mmCIF file of C-alpha atoms in Angstrom:
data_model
loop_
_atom_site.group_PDB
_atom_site.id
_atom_site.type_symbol
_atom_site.label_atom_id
_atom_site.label_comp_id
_atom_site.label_asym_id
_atom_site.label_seq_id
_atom_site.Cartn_x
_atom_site.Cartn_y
_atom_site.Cartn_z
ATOM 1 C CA UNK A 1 95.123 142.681 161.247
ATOM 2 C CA UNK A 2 95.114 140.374 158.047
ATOM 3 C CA UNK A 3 97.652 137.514 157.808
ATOM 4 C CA UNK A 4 100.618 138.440 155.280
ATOM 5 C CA UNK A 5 99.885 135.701 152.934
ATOM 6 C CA UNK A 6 102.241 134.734 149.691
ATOM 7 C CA UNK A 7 101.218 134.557 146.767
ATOM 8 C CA UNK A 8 104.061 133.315 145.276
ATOM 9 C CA UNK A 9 104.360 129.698 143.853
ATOM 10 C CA UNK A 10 106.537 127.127 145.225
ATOM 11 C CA UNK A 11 108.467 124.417 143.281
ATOM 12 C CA UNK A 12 108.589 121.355 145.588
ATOM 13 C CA UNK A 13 109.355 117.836 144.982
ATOM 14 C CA UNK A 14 106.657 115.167 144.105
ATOM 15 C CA UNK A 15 105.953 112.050 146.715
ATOM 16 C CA UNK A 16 104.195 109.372 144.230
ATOM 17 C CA UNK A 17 106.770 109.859 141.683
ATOM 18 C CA UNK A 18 109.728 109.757 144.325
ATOM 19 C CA UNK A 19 109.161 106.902 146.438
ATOM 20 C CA UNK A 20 110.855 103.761 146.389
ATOM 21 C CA UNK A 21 108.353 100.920 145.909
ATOM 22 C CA UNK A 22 108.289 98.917 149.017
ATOM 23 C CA UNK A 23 108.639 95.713 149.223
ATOM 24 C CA UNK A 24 105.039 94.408 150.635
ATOM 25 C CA UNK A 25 105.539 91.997 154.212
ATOM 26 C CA UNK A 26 105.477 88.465 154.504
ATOM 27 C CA UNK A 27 102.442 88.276 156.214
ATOM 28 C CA UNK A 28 100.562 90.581 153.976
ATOM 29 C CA UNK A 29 101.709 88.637 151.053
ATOM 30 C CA UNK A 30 100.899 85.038 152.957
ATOM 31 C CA UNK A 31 97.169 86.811 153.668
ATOM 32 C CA UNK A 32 96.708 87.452 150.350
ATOM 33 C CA UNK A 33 97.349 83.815 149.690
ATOM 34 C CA UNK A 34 95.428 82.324 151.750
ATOM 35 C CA UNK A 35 92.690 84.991 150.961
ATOM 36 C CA UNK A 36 92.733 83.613 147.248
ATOM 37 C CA UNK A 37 92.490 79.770 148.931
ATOM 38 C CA UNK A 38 89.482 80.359 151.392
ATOM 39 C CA UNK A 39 87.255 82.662 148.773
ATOM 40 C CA UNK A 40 86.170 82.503 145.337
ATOM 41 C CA UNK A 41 85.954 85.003 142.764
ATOM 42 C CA UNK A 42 82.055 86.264 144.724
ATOM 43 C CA UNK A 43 83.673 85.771 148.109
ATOM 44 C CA UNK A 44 86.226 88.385 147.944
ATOM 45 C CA UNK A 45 84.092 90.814 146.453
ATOM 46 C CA UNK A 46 81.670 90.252 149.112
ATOM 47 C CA UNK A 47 84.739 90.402 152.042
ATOM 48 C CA UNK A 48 85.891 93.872 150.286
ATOM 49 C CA UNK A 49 82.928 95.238 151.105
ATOM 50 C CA UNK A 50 83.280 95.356 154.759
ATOM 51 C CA UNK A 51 87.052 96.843 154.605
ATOM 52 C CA UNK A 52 86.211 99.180 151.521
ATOM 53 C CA UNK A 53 85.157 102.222 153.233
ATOM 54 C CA UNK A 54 87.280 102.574 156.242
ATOM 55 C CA UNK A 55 90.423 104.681 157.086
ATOM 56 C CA UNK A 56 92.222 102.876 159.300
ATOM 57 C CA UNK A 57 95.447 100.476 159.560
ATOM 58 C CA UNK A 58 93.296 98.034 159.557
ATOM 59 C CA UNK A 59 90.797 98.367 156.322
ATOM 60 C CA UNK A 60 93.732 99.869 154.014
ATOM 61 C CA UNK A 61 95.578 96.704 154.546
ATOM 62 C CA UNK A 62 92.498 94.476 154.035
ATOM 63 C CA UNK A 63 91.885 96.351 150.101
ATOM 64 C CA UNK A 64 95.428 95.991 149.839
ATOM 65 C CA UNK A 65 95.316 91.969 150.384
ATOM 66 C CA UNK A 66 91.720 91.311 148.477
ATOM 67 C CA UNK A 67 93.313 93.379 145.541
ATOM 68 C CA UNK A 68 96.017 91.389 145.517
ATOM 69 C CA UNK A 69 94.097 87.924 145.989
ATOM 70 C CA UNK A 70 91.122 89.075 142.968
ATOM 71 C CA UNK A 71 93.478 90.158 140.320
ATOM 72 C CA UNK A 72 95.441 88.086 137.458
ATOM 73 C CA UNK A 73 98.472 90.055 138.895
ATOM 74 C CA UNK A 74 99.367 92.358 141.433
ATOM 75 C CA UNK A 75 102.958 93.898 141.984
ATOM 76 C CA UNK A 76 103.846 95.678 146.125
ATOM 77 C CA UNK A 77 103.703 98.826 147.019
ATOM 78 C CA UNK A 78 99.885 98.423 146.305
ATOM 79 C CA UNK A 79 98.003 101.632 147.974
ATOM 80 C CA UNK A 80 94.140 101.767 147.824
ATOM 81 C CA UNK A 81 92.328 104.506 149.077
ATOM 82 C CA UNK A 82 89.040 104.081 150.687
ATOM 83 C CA UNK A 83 85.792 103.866 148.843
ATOM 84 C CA UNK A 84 87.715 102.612 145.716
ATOM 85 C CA UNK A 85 85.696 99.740 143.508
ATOM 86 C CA UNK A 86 86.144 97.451 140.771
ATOM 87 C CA UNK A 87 84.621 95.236 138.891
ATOM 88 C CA UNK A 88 85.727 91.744 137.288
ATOM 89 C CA UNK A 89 89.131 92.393 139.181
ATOM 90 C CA UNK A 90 89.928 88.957 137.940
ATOM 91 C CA UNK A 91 91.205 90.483 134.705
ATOM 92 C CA UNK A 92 93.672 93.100 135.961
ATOM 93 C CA UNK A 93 97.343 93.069 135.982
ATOM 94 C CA UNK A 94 98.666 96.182 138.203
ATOM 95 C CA UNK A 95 101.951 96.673 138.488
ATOM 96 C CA UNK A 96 104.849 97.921 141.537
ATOM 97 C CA UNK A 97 103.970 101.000 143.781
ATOM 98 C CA UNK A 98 100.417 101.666 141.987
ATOM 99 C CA UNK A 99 98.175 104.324 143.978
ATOM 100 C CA UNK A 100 93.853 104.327 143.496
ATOM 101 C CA UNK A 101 92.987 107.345 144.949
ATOM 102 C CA UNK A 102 89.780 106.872 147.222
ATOM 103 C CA UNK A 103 86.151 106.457 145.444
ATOM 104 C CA UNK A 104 88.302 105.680 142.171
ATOM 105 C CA UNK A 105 86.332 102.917 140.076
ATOM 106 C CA UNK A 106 88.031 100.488 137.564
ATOM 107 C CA UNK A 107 85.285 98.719 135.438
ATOM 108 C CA UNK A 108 86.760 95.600 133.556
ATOM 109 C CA UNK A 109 84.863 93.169 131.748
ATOM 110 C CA UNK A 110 84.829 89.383 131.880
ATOM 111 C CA UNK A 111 86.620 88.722 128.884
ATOM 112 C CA UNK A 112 88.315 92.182 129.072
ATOM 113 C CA UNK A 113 91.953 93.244 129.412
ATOM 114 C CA UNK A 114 93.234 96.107 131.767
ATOM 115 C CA UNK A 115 97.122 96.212 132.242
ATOM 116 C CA UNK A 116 98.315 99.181 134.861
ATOM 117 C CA UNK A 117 102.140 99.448 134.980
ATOM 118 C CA UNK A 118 104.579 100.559 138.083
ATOM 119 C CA UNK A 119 104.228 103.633 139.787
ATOM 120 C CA UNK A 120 100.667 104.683 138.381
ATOM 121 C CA UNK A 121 98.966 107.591 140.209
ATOM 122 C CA UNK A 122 95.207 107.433 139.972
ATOM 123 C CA UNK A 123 93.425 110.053 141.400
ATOM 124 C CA UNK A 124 90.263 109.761 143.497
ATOM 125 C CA UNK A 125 87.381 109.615 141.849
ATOM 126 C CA UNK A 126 88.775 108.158 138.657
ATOM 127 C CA UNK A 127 86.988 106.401 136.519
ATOM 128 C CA UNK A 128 88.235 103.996 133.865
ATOM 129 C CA UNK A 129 85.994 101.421 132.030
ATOM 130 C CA UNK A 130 89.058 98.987 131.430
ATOM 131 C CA UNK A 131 87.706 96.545 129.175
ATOM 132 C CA UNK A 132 90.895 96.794 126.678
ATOM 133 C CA UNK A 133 92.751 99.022 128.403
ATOM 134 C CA UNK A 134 96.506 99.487 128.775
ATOM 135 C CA UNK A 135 98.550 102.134 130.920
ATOM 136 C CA UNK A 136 101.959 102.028 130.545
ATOM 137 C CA UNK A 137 104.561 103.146 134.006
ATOM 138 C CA UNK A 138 104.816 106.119 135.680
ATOM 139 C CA UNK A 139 101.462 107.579 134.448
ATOM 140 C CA UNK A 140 99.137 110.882 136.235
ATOM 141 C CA UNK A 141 95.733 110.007 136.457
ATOM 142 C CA UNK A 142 94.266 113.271 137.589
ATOM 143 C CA UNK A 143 91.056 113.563 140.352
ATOM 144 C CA UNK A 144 87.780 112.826 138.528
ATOM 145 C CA UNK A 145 89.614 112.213 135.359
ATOM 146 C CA UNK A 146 87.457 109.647 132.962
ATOM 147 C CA UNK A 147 88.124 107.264 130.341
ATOM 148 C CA UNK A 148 85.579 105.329 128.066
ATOM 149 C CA UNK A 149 86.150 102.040 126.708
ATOM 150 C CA UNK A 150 83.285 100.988 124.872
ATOM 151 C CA UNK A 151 79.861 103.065 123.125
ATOM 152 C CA UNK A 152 76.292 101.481 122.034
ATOM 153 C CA UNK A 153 76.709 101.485 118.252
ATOM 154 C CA UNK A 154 73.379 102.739 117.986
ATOM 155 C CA UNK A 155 71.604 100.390 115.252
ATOM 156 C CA UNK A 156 68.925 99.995 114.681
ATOM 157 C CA UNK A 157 67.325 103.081 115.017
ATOM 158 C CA UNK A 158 64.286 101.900 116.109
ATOM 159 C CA UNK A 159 64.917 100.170 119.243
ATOM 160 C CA UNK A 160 66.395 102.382 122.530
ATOM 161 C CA UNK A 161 70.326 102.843 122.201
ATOM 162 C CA UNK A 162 70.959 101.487 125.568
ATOM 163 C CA UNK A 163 69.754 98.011 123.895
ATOM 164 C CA UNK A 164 71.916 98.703 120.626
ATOM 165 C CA UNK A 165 75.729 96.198 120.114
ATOM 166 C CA UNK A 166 77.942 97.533 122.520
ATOM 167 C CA UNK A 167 81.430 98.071 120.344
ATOM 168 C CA UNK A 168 84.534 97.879 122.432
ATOM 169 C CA UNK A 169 87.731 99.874 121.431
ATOM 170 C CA UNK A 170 91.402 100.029 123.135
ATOM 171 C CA UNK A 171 92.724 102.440 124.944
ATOM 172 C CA UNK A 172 96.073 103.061 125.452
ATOM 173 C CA UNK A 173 98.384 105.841 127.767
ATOM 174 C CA UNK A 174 101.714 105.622 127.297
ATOM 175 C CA UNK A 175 104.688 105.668 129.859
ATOM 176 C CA UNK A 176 104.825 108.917 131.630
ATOM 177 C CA UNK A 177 101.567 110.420 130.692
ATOM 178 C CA UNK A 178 99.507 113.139 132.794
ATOM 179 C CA UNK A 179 95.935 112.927 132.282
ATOM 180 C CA UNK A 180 94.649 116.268 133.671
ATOM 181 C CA UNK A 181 91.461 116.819 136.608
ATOM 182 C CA UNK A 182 88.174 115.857 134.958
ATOM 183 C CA UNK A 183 89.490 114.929 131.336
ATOM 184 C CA UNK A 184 87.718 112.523 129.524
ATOM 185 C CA UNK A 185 89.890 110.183 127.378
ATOM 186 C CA UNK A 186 87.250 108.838 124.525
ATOM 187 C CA UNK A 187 87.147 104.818 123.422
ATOM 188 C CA UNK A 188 89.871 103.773 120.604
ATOM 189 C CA UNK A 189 92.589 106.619 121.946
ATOM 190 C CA UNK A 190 96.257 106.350 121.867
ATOM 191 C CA UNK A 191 98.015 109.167 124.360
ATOM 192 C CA UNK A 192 101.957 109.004 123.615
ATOM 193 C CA UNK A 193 104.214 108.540 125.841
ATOM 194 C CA UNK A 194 104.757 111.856 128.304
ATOM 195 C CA UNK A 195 102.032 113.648 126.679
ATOM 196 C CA UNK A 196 99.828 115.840 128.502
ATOM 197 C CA UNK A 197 96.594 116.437 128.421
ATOM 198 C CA UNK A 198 94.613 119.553 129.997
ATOM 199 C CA UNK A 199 92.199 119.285 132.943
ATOM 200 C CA UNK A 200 88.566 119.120 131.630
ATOM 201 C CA UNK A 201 89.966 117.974 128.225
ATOM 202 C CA UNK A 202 88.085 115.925 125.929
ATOM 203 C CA UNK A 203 89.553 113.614 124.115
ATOM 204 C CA UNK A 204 88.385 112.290 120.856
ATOM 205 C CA UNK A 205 91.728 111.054 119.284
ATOM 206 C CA UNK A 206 95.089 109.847 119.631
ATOM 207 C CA UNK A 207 97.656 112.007 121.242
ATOM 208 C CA UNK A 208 101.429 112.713 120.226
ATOM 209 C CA UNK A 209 103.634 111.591 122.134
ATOM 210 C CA UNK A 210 105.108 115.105 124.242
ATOM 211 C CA UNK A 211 102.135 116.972 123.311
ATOM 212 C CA UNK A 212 100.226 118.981 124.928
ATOM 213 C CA UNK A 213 96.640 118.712 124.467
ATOM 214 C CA UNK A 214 93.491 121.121 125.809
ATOM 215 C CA UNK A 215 89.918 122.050 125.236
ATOM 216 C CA UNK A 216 87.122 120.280 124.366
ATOM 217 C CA UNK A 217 87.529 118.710 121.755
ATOM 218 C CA UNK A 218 91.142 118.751 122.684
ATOM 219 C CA UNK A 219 93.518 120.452 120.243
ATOM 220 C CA UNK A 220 97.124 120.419 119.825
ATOM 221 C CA UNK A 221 98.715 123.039 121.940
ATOM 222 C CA UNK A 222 102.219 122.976 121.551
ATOM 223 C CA UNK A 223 105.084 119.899 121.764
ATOM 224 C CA UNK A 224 107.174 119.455 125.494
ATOM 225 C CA UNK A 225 110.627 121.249 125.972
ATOM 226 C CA UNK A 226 113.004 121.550 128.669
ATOM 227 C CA UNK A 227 112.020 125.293 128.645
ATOM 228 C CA UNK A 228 108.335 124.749 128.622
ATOM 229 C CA UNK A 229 105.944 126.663 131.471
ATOM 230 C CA UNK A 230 102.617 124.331 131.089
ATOM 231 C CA UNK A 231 102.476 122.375 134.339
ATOM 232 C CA UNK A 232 100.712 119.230 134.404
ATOM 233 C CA UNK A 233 97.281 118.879 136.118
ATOM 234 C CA UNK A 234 97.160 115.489 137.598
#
């Protein structure tokens, strides 16, 4: 005999969004400093390799301390799931209670810019290519949800495009944003604040703030209400 399943929807309450941001323990916060002492910039990339892909007490509090210790600056409540990579870490400022969701990749640049505010959600398998990039607090970062920074300009013609200028543009995703499963937020885009944008989106420009956005491109849906039914995605 079958199992009586539901197929009703529940309402329950979010965790991420919820929590109080912890205050990170002495000792984590005195390995982290002495982490940034003993290694250079190479060092702790090399060191985050051997705690990157592990599960346990252990490795999680290792990315937590080498995060810390790489970037310009790094608020507690830091939670970094395994697999997750960066590059030029040296350049980030993350804020309080930010989550990377495991195999998530942030990409900065050198002489880039990538600001991520307090309680952030990124999902796993993100990836961002933050080399101006700027996400404002309490932001959804859906699973597999991408966002482009930069583009070959393409000129001249007669050389391969991979060669061609690379031309940088800013993103930006305002305070309380929800960036939906496998969107793709295009360089030189502005989402307003507590917009939403639809899972496989693509988006080519800026966003309203309380919009809704879907479809590829993504089009204006509808504006936010107290009464509205779309749920986000992230």
């Amino acid at each position: 005999m079958s199992a009586d399943v539901s197929s009703v929807a529940r309402i329950v309450q979010s965790v991420h969004g919820r929590r109080e941001i912890p205050q990170d323990p002495d000792f984590q916060r005195e390995l982290s400093a002495e982490l940034k002492r003993s290694y250079g910039a190479g060092g702790l990339v090399e060191l985050y390799g051997r705690f990157s892909a592990g599960d346990g007490y252990v490795d999680a509090l290792m990315r937590k301390a080498i995060w810390q210790a790489a970037t310009r600056r790094c608020g507690s409540g830091l939670q970094i799931g395994s697999g997750a990579g960066f590059k030029h870490p040296e350049t980030f400022e993350i804020g309080s209670g930010v989550f990377i969701g495991a195999q998530a990749y942030i990409q900065g640049r050198y002489d880039g810019t990538c600001v991520i505010g307090d309680n952030v959600w990124i999902g796993p398998q993100a990836f961002l290519d933050a080399r101006d990039l700027v996400i404002e607090d309490h932001v959804g970062w859906g699973p597999g949800a991408k966002l482009l920074g930069s583009s070959h300009i393409a000129i001249p013609i007669d050389v391969p495009i991979i060669r061609t200028d690379l031309e940088i543009k800013p993103v930006r995703i305002g305070a309380w944003a929800d960036i939906g499963t496998n969107a793709t937020i295009l360089p030189g885009v502005t989402i307003g604040k507590g917009a939403i944008v639809g899972a496989g989106a693509v988006v080519v420009s800026d966003v309203a703030p309380f919009s809704v956005v879907a479809g590829v491109p993504a089009k204006f849906l509808h504006w936010r209400s107290d009464s509205d039914t779309t749920m986000a995605t992230s």
